[in-house]
Coordinates of N, CA and C in Angstrom, one line a residue:
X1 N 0.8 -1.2 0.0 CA 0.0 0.0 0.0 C 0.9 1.2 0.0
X2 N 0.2 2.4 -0.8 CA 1.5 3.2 -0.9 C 0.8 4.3 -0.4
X3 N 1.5 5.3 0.3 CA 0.8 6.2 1.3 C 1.2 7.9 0.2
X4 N 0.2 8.1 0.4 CA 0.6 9.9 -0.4 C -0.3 10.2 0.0
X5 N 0.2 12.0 0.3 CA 0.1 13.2 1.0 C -1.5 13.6 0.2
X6 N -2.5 13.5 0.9 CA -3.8 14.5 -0.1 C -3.5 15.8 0.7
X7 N -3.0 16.8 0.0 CA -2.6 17.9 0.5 C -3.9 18.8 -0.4
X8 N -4.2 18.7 -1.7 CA -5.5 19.1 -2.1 C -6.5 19.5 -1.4
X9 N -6.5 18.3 -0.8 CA -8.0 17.9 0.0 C -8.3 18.7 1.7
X10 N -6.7 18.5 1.8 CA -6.6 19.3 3.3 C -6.8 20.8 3.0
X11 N -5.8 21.0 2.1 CA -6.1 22.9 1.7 C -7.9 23.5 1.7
X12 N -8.6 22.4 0.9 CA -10.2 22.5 1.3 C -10.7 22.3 2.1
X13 N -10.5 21.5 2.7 CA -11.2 21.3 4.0 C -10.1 22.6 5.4
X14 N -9.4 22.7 5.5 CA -9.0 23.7 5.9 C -9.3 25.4 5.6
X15 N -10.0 25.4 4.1 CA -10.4 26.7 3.6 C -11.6 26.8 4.3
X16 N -12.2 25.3 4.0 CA -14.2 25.3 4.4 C -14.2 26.0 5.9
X17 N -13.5 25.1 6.6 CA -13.6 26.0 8.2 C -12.9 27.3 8.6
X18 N -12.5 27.9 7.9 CA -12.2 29.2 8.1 C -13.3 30.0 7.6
X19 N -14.1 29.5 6.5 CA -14.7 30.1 6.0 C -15.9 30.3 6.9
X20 N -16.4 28.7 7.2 CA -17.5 29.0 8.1 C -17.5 28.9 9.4
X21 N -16.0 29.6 9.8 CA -16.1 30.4 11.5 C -16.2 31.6 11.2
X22 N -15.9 32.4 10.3 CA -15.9 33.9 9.9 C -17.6 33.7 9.7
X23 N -18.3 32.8 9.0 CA -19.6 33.2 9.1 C -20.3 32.7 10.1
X24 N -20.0 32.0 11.0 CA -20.6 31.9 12.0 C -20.4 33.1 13.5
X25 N -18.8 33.6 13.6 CA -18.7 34.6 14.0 C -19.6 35.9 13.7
X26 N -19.9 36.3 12.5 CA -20.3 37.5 12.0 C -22.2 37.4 12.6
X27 N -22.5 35.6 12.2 CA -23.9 35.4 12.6 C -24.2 35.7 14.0
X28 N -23.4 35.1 15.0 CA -23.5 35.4 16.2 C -23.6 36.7 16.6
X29 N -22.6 37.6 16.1 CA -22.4 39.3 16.3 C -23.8 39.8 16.1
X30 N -23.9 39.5 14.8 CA -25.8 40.1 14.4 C -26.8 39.8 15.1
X31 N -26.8 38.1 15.7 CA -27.7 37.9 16.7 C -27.3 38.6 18.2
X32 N -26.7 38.9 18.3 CA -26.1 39.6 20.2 C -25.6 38.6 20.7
X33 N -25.1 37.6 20.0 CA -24.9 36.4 21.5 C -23.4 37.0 21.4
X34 N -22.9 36.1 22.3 CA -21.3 36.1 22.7 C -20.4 35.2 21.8
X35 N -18.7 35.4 22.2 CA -18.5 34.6 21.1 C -17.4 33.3 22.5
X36 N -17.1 32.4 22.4 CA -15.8 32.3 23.4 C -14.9 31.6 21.9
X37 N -13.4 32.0 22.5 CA -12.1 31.6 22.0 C -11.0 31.2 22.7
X38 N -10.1 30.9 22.1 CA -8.9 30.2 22.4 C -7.9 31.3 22.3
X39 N -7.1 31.9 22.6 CA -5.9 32.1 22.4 C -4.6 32.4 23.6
X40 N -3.6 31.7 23.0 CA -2.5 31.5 24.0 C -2.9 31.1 25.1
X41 N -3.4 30.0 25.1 CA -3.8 29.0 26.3 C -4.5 29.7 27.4
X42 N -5.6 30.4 26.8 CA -6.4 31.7 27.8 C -7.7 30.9 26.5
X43 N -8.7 30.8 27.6 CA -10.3 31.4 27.4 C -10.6 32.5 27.3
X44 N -11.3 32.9 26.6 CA -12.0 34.2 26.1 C -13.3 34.2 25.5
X45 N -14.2 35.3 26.7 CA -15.4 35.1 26.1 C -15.7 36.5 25.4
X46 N -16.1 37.1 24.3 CA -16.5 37.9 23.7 C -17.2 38.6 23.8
X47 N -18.4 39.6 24.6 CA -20.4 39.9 24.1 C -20.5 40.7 22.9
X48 N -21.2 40.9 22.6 CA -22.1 41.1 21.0 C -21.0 43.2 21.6
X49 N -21.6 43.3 22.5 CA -20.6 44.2 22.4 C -18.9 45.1 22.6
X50 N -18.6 44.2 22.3 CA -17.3 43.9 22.1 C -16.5 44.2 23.5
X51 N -16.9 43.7 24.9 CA -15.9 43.2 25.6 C -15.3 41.8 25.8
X52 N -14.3 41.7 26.1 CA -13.4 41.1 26.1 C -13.5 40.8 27.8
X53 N -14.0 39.0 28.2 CA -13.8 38.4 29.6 C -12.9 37.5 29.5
X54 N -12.1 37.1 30.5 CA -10.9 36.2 30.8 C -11.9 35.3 31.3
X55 N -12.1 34.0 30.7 CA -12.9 33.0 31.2 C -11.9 31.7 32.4
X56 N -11.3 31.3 31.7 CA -9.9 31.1 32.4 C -9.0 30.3 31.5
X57 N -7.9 30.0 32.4 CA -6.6 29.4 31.3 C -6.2 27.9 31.7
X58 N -5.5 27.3 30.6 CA -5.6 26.1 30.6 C -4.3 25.9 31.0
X59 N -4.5 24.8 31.5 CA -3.4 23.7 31.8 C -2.6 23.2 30.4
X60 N -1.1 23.4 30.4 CA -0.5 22.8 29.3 C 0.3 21.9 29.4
X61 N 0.8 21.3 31.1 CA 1.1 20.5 31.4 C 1.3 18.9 30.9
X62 N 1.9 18.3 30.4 CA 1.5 16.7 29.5 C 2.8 16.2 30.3
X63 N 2.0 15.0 31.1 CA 2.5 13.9 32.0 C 2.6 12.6 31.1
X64 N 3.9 12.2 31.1 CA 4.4 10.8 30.4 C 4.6 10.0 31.8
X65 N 4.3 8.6 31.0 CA 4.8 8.2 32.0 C 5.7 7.4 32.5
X66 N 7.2 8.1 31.4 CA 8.3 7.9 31.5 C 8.8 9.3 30.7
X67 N 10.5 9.4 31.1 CA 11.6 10.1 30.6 C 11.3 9.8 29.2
X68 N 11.5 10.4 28.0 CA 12.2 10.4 27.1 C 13.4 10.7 26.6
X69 N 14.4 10.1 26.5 CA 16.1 10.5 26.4 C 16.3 10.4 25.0
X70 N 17.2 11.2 24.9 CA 18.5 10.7 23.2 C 18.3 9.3 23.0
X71 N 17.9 8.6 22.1 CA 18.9 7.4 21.8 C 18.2 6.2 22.5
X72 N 17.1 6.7 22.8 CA 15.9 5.7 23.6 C 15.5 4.6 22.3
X73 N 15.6 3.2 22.8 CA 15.0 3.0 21.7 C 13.5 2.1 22.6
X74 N 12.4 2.1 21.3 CA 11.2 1.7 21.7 C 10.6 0.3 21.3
X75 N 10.2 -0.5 21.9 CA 10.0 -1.9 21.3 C 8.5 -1.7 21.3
X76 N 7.9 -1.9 19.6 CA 6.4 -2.4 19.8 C 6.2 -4.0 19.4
X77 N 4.7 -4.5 20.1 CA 4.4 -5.3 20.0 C 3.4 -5.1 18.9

């Protein structure tokens, strides 16, 4: 089986959701609701009239449950 990139397909499907969060954002604004977002590992809630609330922030912490070193090597079954 031979494995290749649909990079085509991702550029579309990546366009489609940009496209309809811009229209879903714009729908929301018109209706008054609020918006919430993500950025830099902060919640953010938005209202129709453009304040800006700190909802809260996330944890970025990721627990292994082991070291990873140089030169580790991994056995699968």
């Amino acid at each position: 089986m031979v494995f290749r990139k649909d990079t085509p397909q991702t550029k579309a499907l990546v366009k489609a959701g940009r496209v309809a969060s811009k229209r879903a954002f714009s729908a929301s604004k018109a209706l008054g609701l609020s918006i919430s977002f993500i950025k830099d590992g902060v919640i953010y809630e938005e209202s129709s009239d453009g304040n800006v609330v700190i909802k809260r922030k996330l944890e970025t912490t990721i627990k292994t449950p082991f070291k990873l070193a140089k030169g580790l090597v991994l056995h699968a079954k």
